[in-house]
């Protein structure tokens, strides 16, 4: 047995339809694959339809499961409503929403434009709100029970963290949304939970956050008491459990999976205080060059 092995029994998610925002790559893709392996039919969504289609083909071949790619910008409520309508038309019902779509970049806050700040707020907080509201209204109107929403937050949602202030602000809002609706919507048979991951490196996200040789200079594994970063299957195992019926009595919980990192030093990116101004100039140029590709 090791931490990269699959946890739940075969068929644990049989009969469930799960919608995953940001499901085309990184951690979203890892969770999508495991849900399909466990028998769920899934819909993945992001703004990049071609990436979604590529992921769908790959995962259907690897798992033998069903995956529906749908283009959607979660910042726009009308697009979220269209997403829901397409899922219902294709699968007939939906049982689980996993709000995974996110955006982030590191920067001293005074260097950020108002628009840059808003971009992260809109994707993370507004996007989560849009999806949760649309799906929740549907479930309530249909009197459909045994539904649940799983949100991906972060440990600095409750501690705060310098240099990722828009993300910390947005994730704190998502955390409050999770806990508030866990109480308010429980009477409708809707559960609300969240996962707060520590370092789970993905190439795309971490290349944007720590481009060049910064990843080596600021080795996140050194900040974790277990002295390693997370394996994607570990997060997928936890997510699968929380959206399954095995967790039917868990509601309003935020599960931290970070190897003890936040207990050792709150604020995942506070270490960036050590970066001199000239390096910030270089970093900003690197981030902009990656964003323009």
PDB file of N, CA, C and O in Angstrom, residues 247-289:
ATOM      1  N   UNK A 247     -19.684   9.489   2.446  1.00  0.00           N
ATOM      2  CA  UNK A 247     -19.488  10.685   3.286  1.00  0.00           C
ATOM      3  C   UNK A 247     -20.805  11.401   3.557  1.00  0.00           C
ATOM      4  O   UNK A 247     -20.825  12.613   3.789  1.00  0.00           O
ATOM      5  N   UNK A 248     -21.911  10.665   3.541  1.00  0.00           N
ATOM      6  CA  UNK A 248     -23.246  11.261   3.616  1.00  0.00           C
ATOM      7  C   UNK A 248     -23.485  12.083   4.883  1.00  0.00           C
ATOM      8  O   UNK A 248     -24.388  12.929   4.914  1.00  0.00           O
ATOM      9  N   UNK A 249     -22.706  11.872   5.929  1.00  0.00           N
ATOM     10  CA  UNK A 249     -22.895  12.615   7.185  1.00  0.00           C
ATOM     11  C   UNK A 249     -21.865  13.725   7.345  1.00  0.00           C
ATOM     12  O   UNK A 249     -21.778  14.368   8.392  1.00  0.00           O
ATOM     13  N   UNK A 250     -21.085  13.967   6.319  1.00  0.00           N
ATOM     14  CA  UNK A 250     -20.104  15.055   6.346  1.00  0.00           C
ATOM     15  C   UNK A 250     -20.689  16.247   5.606  1.00  0.00           C
ATOM     16  O   UNK A 250     -20.980  16.164   4.409  1.00  0.00           O
ATOM     17  N   UNK A 251     -20.860  17.353   6.302  1.00  0.00           N
ATOM     18  CA  UNK A 251     -21.482  18.544   5.719  1.00  0.00           C
ATOM     19  C   UNK A 251     -20.892  19.789   6.367  1.00  0.00           C
ATOM     20  O   UNK A 251     -20.835  19.895   7.589  1.00  0.00           O
ATOM     21  N   UNK A 252     -20.425  20.710   5.541  1.00  0.00           N
ATOM     22  CA  UNK A 252     -19.857  21.951   6.062  1.00  0.00           C
ATOM     23  C   UNK A 252     -18.408  21.807   6.489  1.00  0.00           C
ATOM     24  O   UNK A 252     -17.852  22.691   7.144  1.00  0.00           O
ATOM     25  N   UNK A 253     -17.764  20.720   6.077  1.00  0.00           N
ATOM     26  CA  UNK A 253     -16.391  20.451   6.504  1.00  0.00           C
ATOM     27  C   UNK A 253     -15.397  20.924   5.447  1.00  0.00           C
ATOM     28  O   UNK A 253     -15.647  20.869   4.253  1.00  0.00           O
ATOM     29  N   UNK A 254     -14.249  21.386   5.937  1.00  0.00           N
ATOM     30  CA  UNK A 254     -13.133  21.726   5.064  1.00  0.00           C
ATOM     31  C   UNK A 254     -11.973  20.820   5.462  1.00  0.00           C
ATOM     32  O   UNK A 254     -11.458  20.918   6.573  1.00  0.00           O
ATOM     33  N   UNK A 255     -11.594  19.925   4.571  1.00  0.00           N
ATOM     34  CA  UNK A 255     -10.549  18.943   4.875  1.00  0.00           C
ATOM     35  C   UNK A 255      -9.220  19.445   4.326  1.00  0.00           C
ATOM     36  O   UNK A 255      -9.075  19.667   3.124  1.00  0.00           O
ATOM     37  N   UNK A 256      -8.261  19.603   5.221  1.00  0.00           N
ATOM     38  CA  UNK A 256      -6.918  20.023   4.826  1.00  0.00           C
ATOM     39  C   UNK A 256      -6.092  18.800   4.450  1.00  0.00           C
ATOM     40  O   UNK A 256      -6.067  17.804   5.178  1.00  0.00           O
ATOM     41  N   UNK A 257      -5.415  18.877   3.301  1.00  0.00           N
ATOM     42  CA  UNK A 257      -4.523  17.800   2.876  1.00  0.00           C
ATOM     43  C   UNK A 257      -3.229  18.455   2.405  1.00  0.00           C
ATOM     44  O   UNK A 257      -3.062  18.803   1.243  1.00  0.00           O
ATOM     45  N   UNK A 258      -2.319  18.661   3.368  1.00  0.00           N
ATOM     46  CA  UNK A 258      -1.110  19.447   3.071  1.00  0.00           C
ATOM     47  C   UNK A 258       0.138  18.959   3.788  1.00  0.00           C
ATOM     48  O   UNK A 258       1.156  19.653   3.826  1.00  0.00           O
ATOM     49  N   UNK A 259       0.081  17.754   4.376  1.00  0.00           N
ATOM     50  CA  UNK A 259       1.261  17.223   5.059  1.00  0.00           C
ATOM     51  C   UNK A 259       1.658  18.001   6.302  1.00  0.00           C
ATOM     52  O   UNK A 259       2.772  17.852   6.804  1.00  0.00           O
ATOM     53  N   UNK A 260       0.749  18.852   6.803  1.00  0.00           N
ATOM     54  CA  UNK A 260       1.046  19.667   7.987  1.00  0.00           C
ATOM     55  C   UNK A 260       1.660  21.022   7.680  1.00  0.00           C
ATOM     56  O   UNK A 260       2.115  21.724   8.583  1.00  0.00           O
ATOM     57  N   UNK A 261       1.653  21.410   6.393  1.00  0.00           N
ATOM     58  CA  UNK A 261       2.343  22.635   5.984  1.00  0.00           C
ATOM     59  C   UNK A 261       1.838  23.878   6.693  1.00  0.00           C
ATOM     60  O   UNK A 261       2.621  24.681   7.206  1.00  0.00           O
ATOM     61  N   UNK A 262       0.503  24.069   6.717  1.00  0.00           N
ATOM     62  CA  UNK A 262       0.005  25.337   7.252  1.00  0.00           C
ATOM     63  C   UNK A 262       0.256  25.458   8.755  1.00  0.00           C
ATOM     64  O   UNK A 262       0.451  26.561   9.274  1.00  0.00           O
ATOM     65  N   UNK A 263       0.304  24.327   9.438  1.00  0.00           N
ATOM     66  CA  UNK A 263       0.609  24.368  10.866  1.00  0.00           C
ATOM     67  C   UNK A 263       2.057  24.790  11.108  1.00  0.00           C
ATOM     68  O   UNK A 263       2.374  25.419  12.120  1.00  0.00           O
ATOM     69  N   UNK A 264       2.924  24.444  10.169  1.00  0.00           N
ATOM     70  CA  UNK A 264       4.334  24.784  10.322  1.00  0.00           C
ATOM     71  C   UNK A 264       4.605  26.255  10.019  1.00  0.00           C
ATOM     72  O   UNK A 264       5.451  26.878  10.645  1.00  0.00           O
ATOM     73  N   UNK A 265       3.877  26.798   9.073  1.00  0.00           N
ATOM     74  CA  UNK A 265       4.098  28.206   8.745  1.00  0.00           C
ATOM     75  C   UNK A 265       2.958  28.756   7.924  1.00  0.00           C
ATOM     76  O   UNK A 265       2.836  28.466   6.739  1.00  0.00           O
ATOM     77  N   UNK A 266       2.063  29.502   8.561  1.00  0.00           N
ATOM     78  CA  UNK A 266       0.881  30.015   7.870  1.00  0.00           C
ATOM     79  C   UNK A 266       1.281  30.932   6.721  1.00  0.00           C
ATOM     80  O   UNK A 266       2.228  31.703   6.811  1.00  0.00           O
ATOM     81  N   UNK A 267       0.519  30.842   5.645  1.00  0.00           N
ATOM     82  CA  UNK A 267       0.767  31.710   4.488  1.00  0.00           C
ATOM     83  C   UNK A 267       1.745  31.074   3.543  1.00  0.00           C
ATOM     84  O   UNK A 267       2.956  31.267   3.634  1.00  0.00           O
ATOM     85  N   UNK A 268       1.231  30.305   2.605  1.00  0.00           N
ATOM     86  CA  UNK A 268       2.070  29.475   1.738  1.00  0.00           C
ATOM     87  C   UNK A 268       3.136  30.263   0.993  1.00  0.00           C
ATOM     88  O   UNK A 268       4.225  29.777   0.746  1.00  0.00           O
ATOM     89  N   UNK A 269       2.846  31.522   0.658  1.00  0.00           N
ATOM     90  CA  UNK A 269       3.772  32.298  -0.170  1.00  0.00           C
ATOM     91  C   UNK A 269       4.457  33.434   0.604  1.00  0.00           C
ATOM     92  O   UNK A 269       5.104  34.274  -0.002  1.00  0.00           O
ATOM     93  N   UNK A 270       4.340  33.452   1.920  1.00  0.00           N
ATOM     94  CA  UNK A 270       4.981  34.508   2.690  1.00  0.00           C
ATOM     95  C   UNK A 270       6.496  34.496   2.557  1.00  0.00           C
ATOM     96  O   UNK A 270       7.164  35.511   2.750  1.00  0.00           O
ATOM     97  N   UNK A 271       7.054  33.340   2.209  1.00  0.00           N
ATOM     98  CA  UNK A 271       8.501  33.221   2.031  1.00  0.00           C
ATOM     99  C   UNK A 271       9.001  34.135   0.915  1.00  0.00           C
ATOM    100  O   UNK A 271      10.183  34.482   0.855  1.00  0.00           O
ATOM    101  N   UNK A 272       8.104  34.564   0.043  1.00  0.00           N
ATOM    102  CA  UNK A 272       8.504  35.412  -1.084  1.00  0.00           C
ATOM    103  C   UNK A 272       8.926  36.808  -0.634  1.00  0.00           C
ATOM    104  O   UNK A 272       9.394  37.607  -1.443  1.00  0.00           O
ATOM    105  N   UNK A 273       8.807  37.102   0.634  1.00  0.00           N
ATOM    106  CA  UNK A 273       9.320  38.360   1.183  1.00  0.00           C
ATOM    107  C   UNK A 273      10.811  38.498   0.898  1.00  0.00           C
ATOM    108  O   UNK A 273      11.352  39.603   0.814  1.00  0.00           O
ATOM    109  N   UNK A 274      11.489  37.363   0.703  1.00  0.00           N
ATOM    110  CA  UNK A 274      12.935  37.372   0.488  1.00  0.00           C
ATOM    111  C   UNK A 274      13.334  37.767  -0.935  1.00  0.00           C
ATOM    112  O   UNK A 274      14.510  37.958  -1.218  1.00  0.00           O
ATOM    113  N   UNK A 275      12.363  37.865  -1.833  1.00  0.00           N
ATOM    114  CA  UNK A 275      12.690  38.213  -3.219  1.00  0.00           C
ATOM    115  C   UNK A 275      12.988  39.710  -3.327  1.00  0.00           C
ATOM    116  O   UNK A 275      12.168  40.536  -2.932  1.00  0.00           O
ATOM    117  N   UNK A 276      14.143  40.100  -3.860  1.00  0.00           N
ATOM    118  CA  UNK A 276      14.455  41.528  -4.023  1.00  0.00           C
ATOM    119  C   UNK A 276      13.645  42.149  -5.163  1.00  0.00           C
ATOM    120  O   UNK A 276      13.117  41.444  -6.028  1.00  0.00           O
ATOM    121  N   UNK A 277      13.575  43.480  -5.187  1.00  0.00           N
ATOM    122  CA  UNK A 277      12.763  44.182  -6.180  1.00  0.00           C
ATOM    123  C   UNK A 277      13.189  43.865  -7.607  1.00  0.00           C
ATOM    124  O   UNK A 277      12.353  43.693  -8.488  1.00  0.00           O
ATOM    125  N   UNK A 278      14.487  43.763  -7.844  1.00  0.00           N
ATOM    126  CA  UNK A 278      14.934  43.497  -9.214  1.00  0.00           C
ATOM    127  C   UNK A 278      14.504  42.117  -9.690  1.00  0.00           C
ATOM    128  O   UNK A 278      14.246  41.897 -10.879  1.00  0.00           O
ATOM    129  N   UNK A 279      14.397  41.165  -8.750  1.00  0.00           N
ATOM    130  CA  UNK A 279      13.927  39.841  -9.138  1.00  0.00           C
ATOM    131  C   UNK A 279      12.433  39.863  -9.445  1.00  0.00           C
ATOM    132  O   UNK A 279      11.960  39.135 -10.315  1.00  0.00           O
ATOM    133  N   UNK A 280      11.680  40.715  -8.726  1.00  0.00           N
ATOM    134  CA  UNK A 280      10.258  40.866  -9.036  1.00  0.00           C
ATOM    135  C   UNK A 280      10.085  41.389 -10.462  1.00  0.00           C
ATOM    136  O   UNK A 280       9.178  40.969 -11.184  1.00  0.00           O
ATOM    137  N   UNK A 281      10.956  42.310 -10.879  1.00  0.00           N
ATOM    138  CA  UNK A 281      10.884  42.831 -12.247  1.00  0.00           C
ATOM    139  C   UNK A 281      11.082  41.704 -13.259  1.00  0.00           C
ATOM    140  O   UNK A 281      10.353  41.583 -14.247  1.00  0.00           O
ATOM    141  N   UNK A 282      12.075  40.864 -12.988  1.00  0.00           N
ATOM    142  CA  UNK A 282      12.357  39.747 -13.874  1.00  0.00           C
ATOM    143  C   UNK A 282      11.203  38.731 -13.860  1.00  0.00           C
ATOM    144  O   UNK A 282      10.790  38.223 -14.908  1.00  0.00           O
ATOM    145  N   UNK A 283      10.682  38.474 -12.681  1.00  0.00           N
ATOM    146  CA  UNK A 283       9.580  37.526 -12.526  1.00  0.00           C
ATOM    147  C   UNK A 283       8.343  38.006 -13.262  1.00  0.00           C
ATOM    148  O   UNK A 283       7.657  37.236 -13.947  1.00  0.00           O
ATOM    149  N   UNK A 284       8.052  39.290 -13.131  1.00  0.00           N
ATOM    150  CA  UNK A 284       6.892  39.860 -13.808  1.00  0.00           C
ATOM    151  C   UNK A 284       7.010  39.704 -15.323  1.00  0.00           C
ATOM    152  O   UNK A 284       6.036  39.370 -16.014  1.00  0.00           O
ATOM    153  N   UNK A 285       8.194  39.924 -15.844  1.00  0.00           N
ATOM    154  CA  UNK A 285       8.443  39.777 -17.283  1.00  0.00           C
ATOM    155  C   UNK A 285       8.257  38.324 -17.718  1.00  0.00           C
ATOM    156  O   UNK A 285       7.680  38.039 -18.771  1.00  0.00           O
ATOM    157  N   UNK A 286       8.732  37.373 -16.887  1.00  0.00           N
ATOM    158  CA  UNK A 286       8.585  35.965 -17.196  1.00  0.00           C
ATOM    159  C   UNK A 286       7.119  35.555 -17.224  1.00  0.00           C
ATOM    160  O   UNK A 286       6.671  34.834 -18.125  1.00  0.00           O
ATOM    161  N   UNK A 287       6.361  36.013 -16.234  1.00  0.00           N
ATOM    162  CA  UNK A 287       4.938  35.677 -16.152  1.00  0.00           C
ATOM    163  C   UNK A 287       4.182  36.240 -17.353  1.00  0.00           C
ATOM    164  O   UNK A 287       3.347  35.572 -17.957  1.00  0.00           O
ATOM    165  N   UNK A 288       4.500  37.485 -17.726  1.00  0.00           N
ATOM    166  CA  UNK A 288       3.829  38.099 -18.878  1.00  0.00           C
ATOM    167  C   UNK A 288       4.169  37.368 -20.159  1.00  0.00           C
ATOM    168  O   UNK A 288       3.314  37.206 -21.049  1.00  0.00           O
ATOM    169  N   UNK A 289       5.416  36.917 -20.293  1.00  0.00           N
ATOM    170  CA  UNK A 289       5.804  36.211 -21.516  1.00  0.00           C
ATOM    171  C   UNK A 289       5.092  34.878 -21.617  1.00  0.00           C
ATOM    172  O   UNK A 289       4.703  34.440 -22.708  1.00  0.00           O
TER     173      UNK A 289
END
